[in-house]
């Protein structure tokens, strides 16, 4: 057993959150229906990524042996509700992948596998508990193997992998996510269901929260979970609270374990016909996240090709409903200034992907519309994974002049900057360029406030024309940022917190219908969110930890080229 003083996810410092018991680890205490509070060991929380962890639990084969000996005779008493919950998950998955090979990791008694088989999936499960696996095989007749995830062999790839109520039991969740990504077929989907210790319900319940159980090794906050899924290149489509179905009796009994006031009610319901009524609800403290393995679609005739230089420059274009403006961007883009041009289509309803491929852009298409900030996350992650040293963002709506890419990149290539900002206000011709006067005034006011909040003297914070060193992007947890427009201001907070070198370059701007569709009310909401970012940043300077300013929980993997160089240097 370990009593490590650093986080098992991000290696950050941990502190004791709740003192636990010393009754040891026994298989019976790890059963899924054991939700009695206070039976866990000491619980620690990471100050950087927020993960709650139980370091005294065994790991490796010792942990596996505990689960092999686990049995839960009460589990199937709620079979109808568990099947209803499984069907709800399959409904969500089926919107994206309605058929194919499905793997359920930690499949228990095989109820989800049985429901998936009825829908036409080709199912396979892995489960360590000998009694649960035997029920799945012998009673339900589904293919279940008794082996851990890291020993699973498969060469075909799965269309769907389900990790429902499993990730929190593993001794290495990061490795499990990476293993699942490797087992997914292209366009496959990973469904993760896991408790969220940062949820309002968990915070309100405190030490009596049901998620603090003897068998829960790591409890990942929602933002950290999303980060760990996104870092290896998976693209999120859904993130919503889990709705479970149990009998009314089961719900009340669970509440009775945490409150003396409901024990009598639970006893009465256990004897009453009402106790068997199915109740479906969400406590808001468990998430369902769908993450897709989305591979770039190469352009038949690339507009930009690898120049053979040592420093690789990738142009990325976040796009939504941009079919009309992409040809203009392509015509102005200096193909000699970069090694790749990638457009990320945020599930547009028009022909954005088709037009982009025709114009020579490689394309990644989101399975669902996620927002401007989420689009940037995919852009930067994909560029880093594919070997970029410098990434420059050009808008697909042609609002910014693509011809300036080489100028945007040059300060980073020279080693003079980590971030380059194309400023419309450094030499202010924005009104002449068509910027509405109310936007100009709002931009000026917010910039004045932000300069005081961040203690900087920049001419603008709200431009979408930016270039980044990939080394800098790897050093910040930008996957934790908002999926919306305020992503831009959160990354500025990270820039300031890291004391990154920023260079501003004057740029012209063009405003027209296709490039300026943000409404007045959207702009007001964006302004208020920006003020919140500033307030949170200043509080962090006074010792109030802010997860957005901490180191990333996991670093984007270096491409093979960089790994080979690093290996040579070590040897």
Coordinates of C-alpha atoms in Angstrom, one line a residue:
X1 CA 0.0 0.0 0.0
X2 CA 1.2 3.5 -0.8
X3 CA 1.1 6.7 1.2
X4 CA 2.5 8.9 -1.6
X5 CA 2.7 12.6 -1.1
X6 CA 2.1 13.5 -4.7
X7 CA -0.9 13.0 -7.1
X8 CA -1.1 9.8 -9.0
X9 CA -2.6 11.6 -12.0
X10 CA -0.5 14.8 -12.4
X11 CA 2.2 14.4 -9.7
X12 CA 1.1 17.6 -8.0
X13 CA 1.0 18.1 -4.3
X14 CA -1.9 16.5 -2.3
X15 CA -3.5 17.3 1.0
X16 CA -5.7 15.2 3.3
X17 CA -9.4 15.8 2.6
X18 CA -11.1 13.2 4.8
X19 CA -9.6 10.9 7.4
X20 CA -10.8 7.3 6.8
X21 CA -10.9 4.0 8.7
X22 CA -8.2 1.4 9.1
X23 CA -10.2 -1.8 8.4
X24 CA -8.1 -2.8 5.5
X25 CA -9.0 -3.9 1.9
X26 CA -11.4 -6.8 1.6
X27 CA -13.2 -8.1 -1.5
X28 CA -16.6 -7.9 0.0
X29 CA -16.2 -4.1 0.7
X30 CA -15.6 -3.5 -3.0
X31 CA -19.0 -4.7 -4.1
X32 CA -21.0 -2.2 -6.3
X33 CA -24.0 -2.1 -3.9
X34 CA -21.8 -1.2 -0.9
X35 CA -22.4 2.5 -0.5
X36 CA -22.1 2.7 3.3
X37 CA -20.3 6.0 4.2
X38 CA -17.1 6.1 6.1
X39 CA -15.6 2.7 5.1
X40 CA -12.9 4.2 2.9
X41 CA -9.3 4.9 3.8
X42 CA -7.7 8.3 4.0
X43 CA -8.8 10.5 1.1
X44 CA -6.4 13.0 -0.4
X45 CA -7.1 15.8 -3.0
X46 CA -4.6 17.2 -5.5
X47 CA -4.2 20.9 -5.3
X48 CA -3.4 21.1 -9.1
X49 CA -5.9 18.8 -10.9
X50 CA -8.5 18.3 -8.1
X51 CA -8.4 14.5 -8.2
X52 CA -9.6 12.8 -5.0
X53 CA -7.5 9.7 -4.4
X54 CA -7.1 6.8 -1.9
X55 CA -3.4 6.1 -2.0
X56 CA -3.4 3.3 0.6
X57 CA -5.3 1.0 -1.8
X58 CA -3.2 -1.8 -3.3
X59 CA -2.2 -1.6 -7.0
X60 CA -1.5 -4.0 -9.8
X61 CA -2.1 -7.7 -9.3
X62 CA -3.0 -7.2 -5.6
X63 CA -5.9 -4.9 -6.6
X64 CA -6.9 -7.3 -9.4
X65 CA -7.1 -10.2 -6.9
X66 CA -9.5 -8.2 -4.6
X67 CA -11.8 -7.7 -7.6
X68 CA -11.5 -11.4 -8.6
X69 CA -12.8 -12.5 -5.2
X70 CA -15.6 -9.9 -5.1
X71 CA -19.2 -11.0 -5.3
X72 CA -22.4 -8.9 -4.9
X73 CA -25.5 -11.0 -4.3
X74 CA -27.7 -7.9 -4.1
X75 CA -26.7 -6.5 -7.5
X76 CA -29.4 -8.3 -9.6
X77 CA -32.2 -7.3 -7.2
X78 CA -32.3 -4.0 -9.2
X79 CA -31.8 -5.7 -12.6
X80 CA -34.8 -3.9 -14.2
X81 CA -33.5 -0.5 -13.3
X82 CA -29.9 -1.3 -14.3
X83 CA -31.1 -2.5 -17.7
X84 CA -33.1 0.7 -18.1
X85 CA -30.0 2.7 -17.3
X86 CA -28.0 0.6 -19.8
X87 CA -30.6 1.3 -22.5
X88 CA -30.3 5.0 -21.8
X89 CA -26.6 4.9 -22.4
X90 CA -27.0 2.9 -25.5
X91 CA -29.5 5.4 -26.8
X92 CA -26.9 8.1 -26.4
X93 CA -24.1 6.0 -28.0
X94 CA -26.4 4.9 -30.8
X95 CA -26.9 8.5 -32.1
X96 CA -23.3 8.3 -33.3
X97 CA -22.5 4.6 -33.6
X98 CA -25.7 2.5 -34.0
X99 CA -23.9 -0.8 -34.7
X100 CA -20.5 -2.6 -34.7
X101 CA -18.2 -4.2 -32.3
X102 CA -18.8 -3.1 -28.6
X103 CA -16.5 -3.7 -25.7
X104 CA -17.7 -3.3 -22.1
X105 CA -14.8 -2.9 -19.7
X106 CA -15.7 -4.0 -16.2
X107 CA -19.0 -5.4 -17.6
X108 CA -20.1 -6.9 -14.2
X109 CA -23.0 -9.3 -14.7
X110 CA -23.3 -8.4 -18.4
X111 CA -26.6 -6.6 -18.4
X112 CA -25.4 -3.8 -20.8
X113 CA -23.9 -6.3 -23.1
X114 CA -27.1 -8.2 -23.2
X115 CA -29.1 -5.0 -24.0
X116 CA -26.5 -4.1 -26.7
X117 CA -26.7 -7.5 -28.3
X118 CA -30.4 -7.1 -28.6
X119 CA -29.8 -4.0 -30.7
X120 CA -27.5 -5.8 -33.0
X121 CA -24.1 -4.9 -31.6
X122 CA -21.4 -7.6 -31.7
X123 CA -20.5 -7.6 -28.0
X124 CA -17.5 -8.6 -25.9
X125 CA -16.8 -7.9 -22.2
X126 CA -14.0 -8.1 -19.7
X127 CA -14.6 -8.5 -16.0
X128 CA -12.3 -9.5 -13.1
X129 CA -15.0 -10.7 -10.7
X130 CA -15.3 -14.5 -11.2
X131 CA -18.9 -14.7 -10.0
X132 CA -20.1 -11.8 -12.1
X133 CA -18.3 -13.0 -15.2
X134 CA -19.7 -16.5 -14.8
X135 CA -23.3 -15.1 -14.6
X136 CA -22.7 -13.1 -17.8
X137 CA -21.4 -16.2 -19.7
X138 CA -23.5 -19.0 -18.2
X139 CA -26.9 -17.3 -17.7
X140 CA -26.9 -14.5 -20.4
X141 CA -24.6 -16.2 -22.9
X142 CA -22.4 -13.2 -23.7
X143 CA -18.7 -13.3 -24.4
X144 CA -16.9 -12.2 -21.2
X145 CA -13.2 -12.8 -20.4
X146 CA -11.7 -12.5 -16.9
X147 CA -8.8 -10.3 -17.6
X148 CA -7.7 -6.7 -17.0
X149 CA -7.8 -4.1 -19.7
X150 CA -4.0 -4.0 -20.2
X151 CA -4.0 -7.7 -21.1
X152 CA -6.8 -7.5 -23.7
X153 CA -5.7 -8.5 -27.2
X154 CA -7.6 -7.2 -30.2
X155 CA -6.5 -6.4 -33.8
X156 CA -9.7 -5.3 -35.3
X157 CA -10.7 -2.2 -33.3
X158 CA -14.0 -1.6 -31.5
X159 CA -16.7 0.8 -32.7
X160 CA -17.8 1.4 -29.1
X161 CA -16.0 1.0 -25.8
X162 CA -17.9 1.4 -22.5
X163 CA -16.2 2.4 -19.3
X164 CA -19.2 2.7 -17.0
X165 CA -18.4 2.9 -13.2
X166 CA -14.9 1.6 -13.9
X167 CA -12.4 4.4 -14.2
X168 CA -12.7 5.3 -10.5
X169 CA -11.6 1.7 -9.6
X170 CA -8.4 1.6 -11.6
X171 CA -4.9 2.2 -10.3
X172 CA -3.9 4.0 -13.5
X173 CA -6.8 5.8 -15.2
X174 CA -4.5 7.7 -17.6
X175 CA -3.1 4.5 -19.0
X176 CA -6.6 3.0 -19.3
X177 CA -7.8 6.0 -21.4
X178 CA -4.8 5.7 -23.6
X179 CA -5.4 1.9 -24.0
X180 CA -9.0 2.5 -24.9
X181 CA -8.0 5.1 -27.5
X182 CA -5.7 2.5 -29.0
X183 CA -8.4 -0.1 -29.1
X184 CA -11.0 2.2 -30.8
X185 CA -11.5 1.9 -34.5
X186 CA -11.5 5.1 -36.5
X187 CA -14.7 7.1 -35.8
X188 CA -15.2 4.8 -32.7
X189 CA -16.7 6.2 -29.5
X190 CA -15.6 5.8 -25.9
X191 CA -18.3 6.1 -23.3
X192 CA -17.1 7.0 -19.8
X193 CA -19.4 7.1 -16.8
X194 CA -17.7 8.2 -13.5
X195 CA -18.5 10.2 -10.3
X196 CA -17.6 13.9 -10.2
X197 CA -16.1 14.9 -6.8
X198 CA -16.3 18.6 -7.9
X199 CA -20.1 18.5 -8.4
X200 CA -22.3 20.6 -6.2
X201 CA -23.9 17.4 -4.8
X202 CA -20.5 16.0 -3.7
X203 CA -19.5 19.3 -2.1
X204 CA -22.8 19.5 -0.3
X205 CA -22.7 15.9 1.0
X206 CA -19.1 16.3 2.2
X207 CA -17.7 13.1 3.8
X208 CA -21.0 11.3 3.4
X209 CA -21.1 11.5 -0.4
X210 CA -21.7 8.1 -1.9
X211 CA -18.7 8.4 -4.2
X212 CA -16.3 8.1 -1.2
X213 CA -16.1 4.3 -1.2
X214 CA -13.5 1.7 -0.2
X215 CA -12.9 0.6 -3.8
X216 CA -12.6 4.1 -5.4
X217 CA -8.9 4.7 -6.2
X218 CA -9.2 8.0 -8.2
X219 CA -12.2 10.3 -8.5
X220 CA -11.6 12.7 -11.4
X221 CA -13.3 16.1 -11.4
X222 CA -15.2 16.9 -14.6
X223 CA -12.6 19.2 -16.1
X224 CA -9.7 16.9 -15.4
X225 CA -11.6 14.0 -16.9
X226 CA -12.3 16.0 -20.1
X227 CA -8.6 17.0 -20.2
X228 CA -7.4 13.4 -19.9
X229 CA -9.7 12.3 -22.7
X230 CA -8.8 15.2 -25.0
X231 CA -5.0 15.2 -24.6
X232 CA -4.4 12.0 -26.6
X233 CA -6.6 13.4 -29.4
X234 CA -10.1 12.1 -28.6
X235 CA -12.9 14.6 -29.5
X236 CA -15.8 15.0 -27.0
X237 CA -19.4 15.1 -28.2
X238 CA -21.5 14.7 -25.1
X239 CA -20.9 15.6 -21.4
X240 CA -24.1 15.4 -19.3
X241 CA -25.3 14.1 -16.0
X242 CA -26.1 10.4 -15.7
X243 CA -29.7 9.5 -15.2
X244 CA -30.1 6.2 -13.2
X245 CA -33.1 4.1 -12.7
X246 CA -33.7 2.3 -9.4
X247 CA -36.7 1.3 -7.3
X248 CA -38.0 3.9 -4.9
X249 CA -37.0 1.5 -2.1
X250 CA -33.3 1.5 -3.3
X251 CA -33.1 5.3 -3.5
X252 CA -34.6 5.8 -0.1
X253 CA -32.3 3.1 1.5
X254 CA -29.3 4.8 0.1
X255 CA -30.5 8.1 1.6
X256 CA -31.2 6.3 4.9
X257 CA -27.5 5.3 5.1
X258 CA -26.7 9.0 5.3
X259 CA -29.5 10.4 7.3
X260 CA -31.2 9.2 10.5
X261 CA -34.4 11.0 9.5
X262 CA -35.1 8.7 6.6
X263 CA -34.4 5.3 8.2
X264 CA -38.0 4.8 9.3
X265 CA -39.3 5.8 5.9
X266 CA -37.0 3.3 4.3
X267 CA -38.1 0.5 6.5
X268 CA -41.8 1.3 5.7
X269 CA -41.1 1.4 1.9
X270 CA -39.3 -1.9 2.1
X271 CA -42.6 -3.5 3.1
X272 CA -44.8 -1.3 0.9
X273 CA -45.9 -2.0 -2.7
X274 CA -44.7 1.6 -3.5
X275 CA -41.1 0.5 -2.8
X276 CA -40.9 -1.3 -6.1
X277 CA -41.8 1.7 -8.3
X278 CA -39.0 2.5 -10.7
X279 CA -37.6 6.0 -10.3
X280 CA -35.3 7.6 -12.8
X281 CA -33.3 10.7 -11.7
X282 CA -29.9 12.3 -11.7
X283 CA -28.2 13.6 -8.6
X284 CA -25.9 15.7 -10.9
X285 CA -22.8 14.1 -9.4
X286 CA -22.0 11.5 -12.1
X287 CA -21.1 12.3 -15.7
X288 CA -21.6 10.6 -19.0
X289 CA -18.9 11.7 -21.5
X290 CA -18.6 10.5 -25.1
X291 CA -15.2 10.8 -26.7
X292 CA -14.6 10.0 -30.3
X293 CA -11.5 8.8 -32.2
X294 CA -11.7 11.3 -35.1
X295 CA -8.9 11.1 -37.7
X296 CA -8.1 13.9 -40.0
X297 CA -9.3 13.6 -43.6
X298 CA -6.4 14.4 -46.0
X299 CA -7.1 16.8 -48.8
X300 CA -6.9 15.2 -52.3
X301 CA -4.7 18.1 -53.5
X302 CA -3.1 19.8 -50.4
X303 CA -3.0 23.6 -50.5
X304 CA 0.0 23.5 -48.1
X305 CA 2.8 20.8 -48.2
X306 CA 5.7 20.1 -45.9
X307 CA 8.6 22.4 -46.8
X308 CA 11.3 20.1 -45.3
X309 CA 12.3 22.7 -42.7
X310 CA 13.3 21.7 -39.2
X311 CA 10.7 24.0 -37.6
X312 CA 7.2 22.9 -38.5
X313 CA 4.4 25.5 -38.9
X314 CA 0.8 24.4 -38.9
X315 CA -2.1 26.7 -39.9
X316 CA -5.4 25.8 -38.1
X317 CA -8.8 27.1 -39.0
X318 CA -11.7 26.8 -36.6
X319 CA -14.8 26.7 -38.8
X320 CA -18.6 26.7 -38.6
X321 CA -20.9 27.3 -41.5
X322 CA -18.0 28.7 -43.6
X323 CA -18.6 27.2 -47.0
X324 CA -18.9 30.7 -48.6
X325 CA -15.7 32.1 -47.2
X326 CA -13.3 29.2 -47.3
X327 CA -12.4 29.7 -51.0
X328 CA -11.4 33.3 -50.3
X329 CA -9.2 32.2 -47.4
X330 CA -7.6 29.6 -49.5
X331 CA -6.9 32.1 -52.3
X332 CA -5.1 34.4 -49.9
X333 CA -3.2 31.8 -47.8
X334 CA 0.6 31.9 -48.4
X335 CA 1.2 28.2 -49.0
X336 CA 5.0 28.7 -48.7
X337 CA 4.7 29.9 -45.1
X338 CA 3.6 26.7 -43.5
X339 CA 3.8 22.9 -43.6
X340 CA 0.2 22.0 -43.1
X341 CA -3.2 23.6 -43.2
X342 CA -6.0 21.9 -41.1
X343 CA -9.6 23.0 -40.8
X344 CA -11.8 21.8 -37.9
X345 CA -15.4 21.8 -38.9
X346 CA -17.6 22.2 -35.8
X347 CA -20.5 20.0 -37.2
X348 CA -21.6 22.5 -39.7
X349 CA -25.0 22.0 -41.4
X350 CA -23.7 23.3 -44.7
X351 CA -20.9 22.0 -47.0
X352 CA -18.0 23.4 -45.0
X353 CA -16.1 20.0 -44.9
X354 CA -16.7 19.3 -48.6
X355 CA -15.5 22.8 -49.7
X356 CA -12.5 22.8 -47.4
X357 CA -11.3 19.4 -48.8
X358 CA -11.8 20.7 -52.3
X359 CA -9.8 23.9 -51.5
X360 CA -6.9 21.8 -50.2
X361 CA -7.4 21.8 -46.4
X362 CA -7.1 18.7 -44.3
X363 CA -10.2 18.4 -42.3
X364 CA -11.3 17.2 -38.8
X365 CA -15.1 17.1 -38.4
X366 CA -16.6 17.3 -34.9
X367 CA -19.3 14.7 -34.3
X368 CA -21.4 17.4 -32.6
X369 CA -21.4 21.2 -32.4
X370 CA -19.3 22.1 -29.4
X371 CA -18.4 25.8 -29.7
X372 CA -15.6 28.2 -30.6
X373 CA -13.4 27.3 -27.6
X374 CA -13.8 23.6 -28.1
X375 CA -12.9 24.0 -31.7
X376 CA -9.6 25.7 -30.8
X377 CA -8.8 22.8 -28.4
X378 CA -9.1 20.3 -31.3
X379 CA -7.0 22.6 -33.5
X380 CA -4.1 22.9 -31.1
X381 CA -4.2 19.3 -29.9
X382 CA -4.2 18.0 -33.4
X383 CA -1.4 20.3 -34.5
X384 CA 0.8 19.2 -31.5
X385 CA 0.1 15.5 -32.0
X386 CA 1.0 15.8 -35.7
X387 CA 4.3 17.4 -35.1
X388 CA 3.8 21.2 -35.2
X389 CA 6.4 23.5 -33.5
X390 CA 4.4 26.6 -34.2
X391 CA 0.6 26.9 -34.7
X392 CA -1.2 29.9 -36.1
X393 CA -4.9 30.3 -36.1
X394 CA -6.7 31.8 -39.1
X395 CA -10.4 32.2 -39.1
X396 CA -12.3 30.4 -41.8
X397 CA -14.7 33.3 -42.1
X398 CA -12.0 35.5 -43.8
X399 CA -12.3 38.2 -41.1
X400 CA -8.5 38.3 -40.8
X401 CA -6.0 38.5 -43.6
X402 CA -4.5 35.0 -44.2
X403 CA -1.6 36.6 -46.1
X404 CA 0.0 37.7 -42.8
X405 CA 0.7 34.1 -41.6
X406 CA 4.5 34.4 -42.2
X407 CA 4.6 37.7 -40.2
X408 CA 2.7 36.1 -37.3
X409 CA 5.0 33.1 -37.1
X410 CA 8.3 34.9 -37.4
X411 CA 8.7 36.2 -33.8
X412 CA 8.2 32.6 -32.5
X413 CA 10.6 31.1 -35.0
X414 CA 13.3 33.7 -34.0
X415 CA 12.8 32.7 -30.3
X416 CA 11.5 36.2 -29.5
X417 CA 8.0 35.2 -28.5
X418 CA 5.8 32.4 -27.1
X419 CA 2.6 34.0 -28.3
X420 CA 1.9 36.5 -31.2
X421 CA -1.3 38.5 -31.2
X422 CA -2.6 40.1 -34.4
X423 CA -4.0 43.4 -33.0
X424 CA -6.7 45.4 -34.8
X425 CA -6.2 48.3 -32.4
X426 CA -2.4 48.7 -32.4
X427 CA -3.0 50.9 -35.5
X428 CA -6.7 51.4 -35.1
X429 CA -8.5 51.2 -38.4
X430 CA -11.3 49.0 -37.2
X431 CA -14.1 51.5 -37.8
X432 CA -12.9 52.0 -41.3
X433 CA -12.7 48.2 -41.7
X434 CA -16.4 47.9 -40.8
X435 CA -16.4 47.1 -37.1
X436 CA -19.7 48.3 -35.6
X437 CA -19.2 51.2 -33.3
X438 CA -20.7 49.4 -30.3
X439 CA -18.2 46.6 -30.7
X440 CA -15.3 49.0 -30.9
X441 CA -16.4 50.7 -27.7
X442 CA -16.9 47.4 -25.9
X443 CA -13.5 46.2 -27.1
X444 CA -11.8 49.3 -25.9
X445 CA -13.5 49.2 -22.5
X446 CA -12.8 45.5 -21.9
X447 CA -9.2 46.0 -23.0
X448 CA -8.7 48.8 -20.5
X449 CA -10.1 46.7 -17.7
X450 CA -8.1 43.7 -18.7
X451 CA -4.8 45.6 -18.8
X452 CA -5.5 46.6 -15.2
X453 CA -6.6 43.1 -14.2
X454 CA -3.6 41.3 -15.9
X455 CA -1.2 44.2 -15.2
X456 CA -0.2 44.3 -18.9
X457 CA -0.2 47.0 -21.6
X458 CA -1.6 45.3 -24.6
X459 CA -3.6 47.1 -27.3
X460 CA -6.2 44.3 -27.6
X461 CA -7.3 41.0 -26.0
X462 CA -10.2 40.1 -28.3
X463 CA -8.6 39.3 -31.6
X464 CA -8.9 35.8 -33.1
X465 CA -5.6 36.0 -35.0
X466 CA -3.0 34.3 -32.9
X467 CA 0.1 32.2 -33.1
X468 CA 1.5 30.0 -30.4
X469 CA 4.6 28.0 -29.7
X470 CA 3.5 24.4 -29.2
X471 CA 5.9 24.1 -26.3
X472 CA 3.9 26.9 -24.6
X473 CA 0.6 25.1 -25.4
X474 CA 1.9 21.9 -23.9
X475 CA 2.7 23.8 -20.6
X476 CA -0.8 25.0 -19.9
X477 CA -4.1 23.1 -19.3
X478 CA -6.1 24.7 -22.1
X479 CA -8.3 21.7 -22.3
X480 CA -9.9 22.8 -19.0
X481 CA -10.9 26.1 -20.6
X482 CA -14.4 27.0 -21.7
X483 CA -15.9 25.6 -24.9
X484 CA -17.3 29.0 -25.7
X485 CA -15.9 32.4 -26.7
X486 CA -14.4 33.2 -23.3
X487 CA -11.8 30.5 -24.0
X488 CA -9.8 33.4 -25.5
X489 CA -9.7 35.3 -22.2
X490 CA -8.9 32.2 -20.1
X491 CA -5.9 31.4 -22.3
X492 CA -4.8 35.0 -21.8
X493 CA -5.0 34.4 -18.0
X494 CA -2.7 31.3 -18.6
X495 CA -0.4 33.4 -20.7
X496 CA 0.0 36.0 -18.0
X497 CA 0.3 33.3 -15.2
X498 CA 3.1 31.6 -17.2
X499 CA 4.8 35.0 -17.9
X500 CA 4.8 34.1 -21.5
X501 CA 6.5 36.4 -24.0
X502 CA 3.8 38.2 -26.1
X503 CA 4.4 40.1 -29.3
X504 CA 1.6 42.2 -30.9
X505 CA 1.5 42.9 -34.7
X506 CA -0.9 45.3 -36.3
X507 CA -3.4 43.7 -38.6
X508 CA -6.3 45.0 -40.8
X509 CA -9.7 43.6 -40.3
X510 CA -12.7 43.0 -42.5
X511 CA -16.3 43.1 -41.3
X512 CA -19.2 41.7 -43.4
X513 CA -22.2 39.5 -42.8
X514 CA -20.5 36.1 -42.9
X515 CA -17.7 37.3 -40.7
X516 CA -19.5 39.3 -38.0
X517 CA -22.6 37.3 -36.8
X518 CA -22.1 37.7 -33.1
X519 CA -25.2 39.4 -31.6
X520 CA -25.3 42.2 -29.1
X521 CA -26.6 40.0 -26.3
X522 CA -23.9 37.3 -27.0
X523 CA -21.3 40.1 -26.7
X524 CA -22.7 41.2 -23.4
X525 CA -22.6 37.7 -22.0
X526 CA -19.0 37.4 -23.3
X527 CA -18.1 40.7 -21.5
X528 CA -19.5 39.5 -18.2
X529 CA -17.7 36.2 -18.5
X530 CA -14.5 38.1 -19.2
X531 CA -14.9 40.1 -16.0
X532 CA -15.4 36.8 -14.1
X533 CA -12.1 35.5 -15.6
X534 CA -10.3 38.7 -14.4
X535 CA -11.8 38.4 -10.9
X536 CA -10.8 34.7 -10.6
X537 CA -7.3 35.6 -11.8
X538 CA -6.9 38.2 -9.1
X539 CA -8.2 35.8 -6.5
X540 CA -5.6 33.3 -7.6
X541 CA -2.9 35.8 -6.9
X542 CA -4.2 35.9 -3.3
X543 CA -3.8 32.2 -2.8
X544 CA -7.2 31.0 -4.1
X545 CA -6.2 28.0 -6.3
X546 CA -7.6 28.1 -9.8
X547 CA -7.4 24.9 -11.7
X548 CA -7.0 26.8 -15.0
X549 CA -3.7 28.2 -13.8
X550 CA -2.2 24.9 -12.6
X551 CA 0.0 22.7 -14.7
X552 CA -1.8 20.3 -17.0
X553 CA -2.8 16.9 -15.7
X554 CA -1.2 15.2 -18.7
X555 CA 1.0 16.6 -21.5
X556 CA 0.0 16.2 -25.1
X557 CA 2.2 13.4 -26.4
X558 CA 5.1 14.4 -28.6
X559 CA 5.0 13.0 -32.1
X560 CA 7.3 10.2 -33.1
X561 CA 9.9 12.6 -34.5
X562 CA 10.4 14.3 -31.2
X563 CA 10.3 11.1 -29.2
X564 CA 13.1 9.7 -31.3
X565 CA 15.2 12.8 -30.8
X566 CA 14.6 12.7 -27.0
X567 CA 15.6 9.0 -26.9
X568 CA 18.8 9.7 -28.8
X569 CA 19.6 12.5 -26.4
X570 CA 19.0 10.2 -23.3
X571 CA 21.3 7.5 -24.8

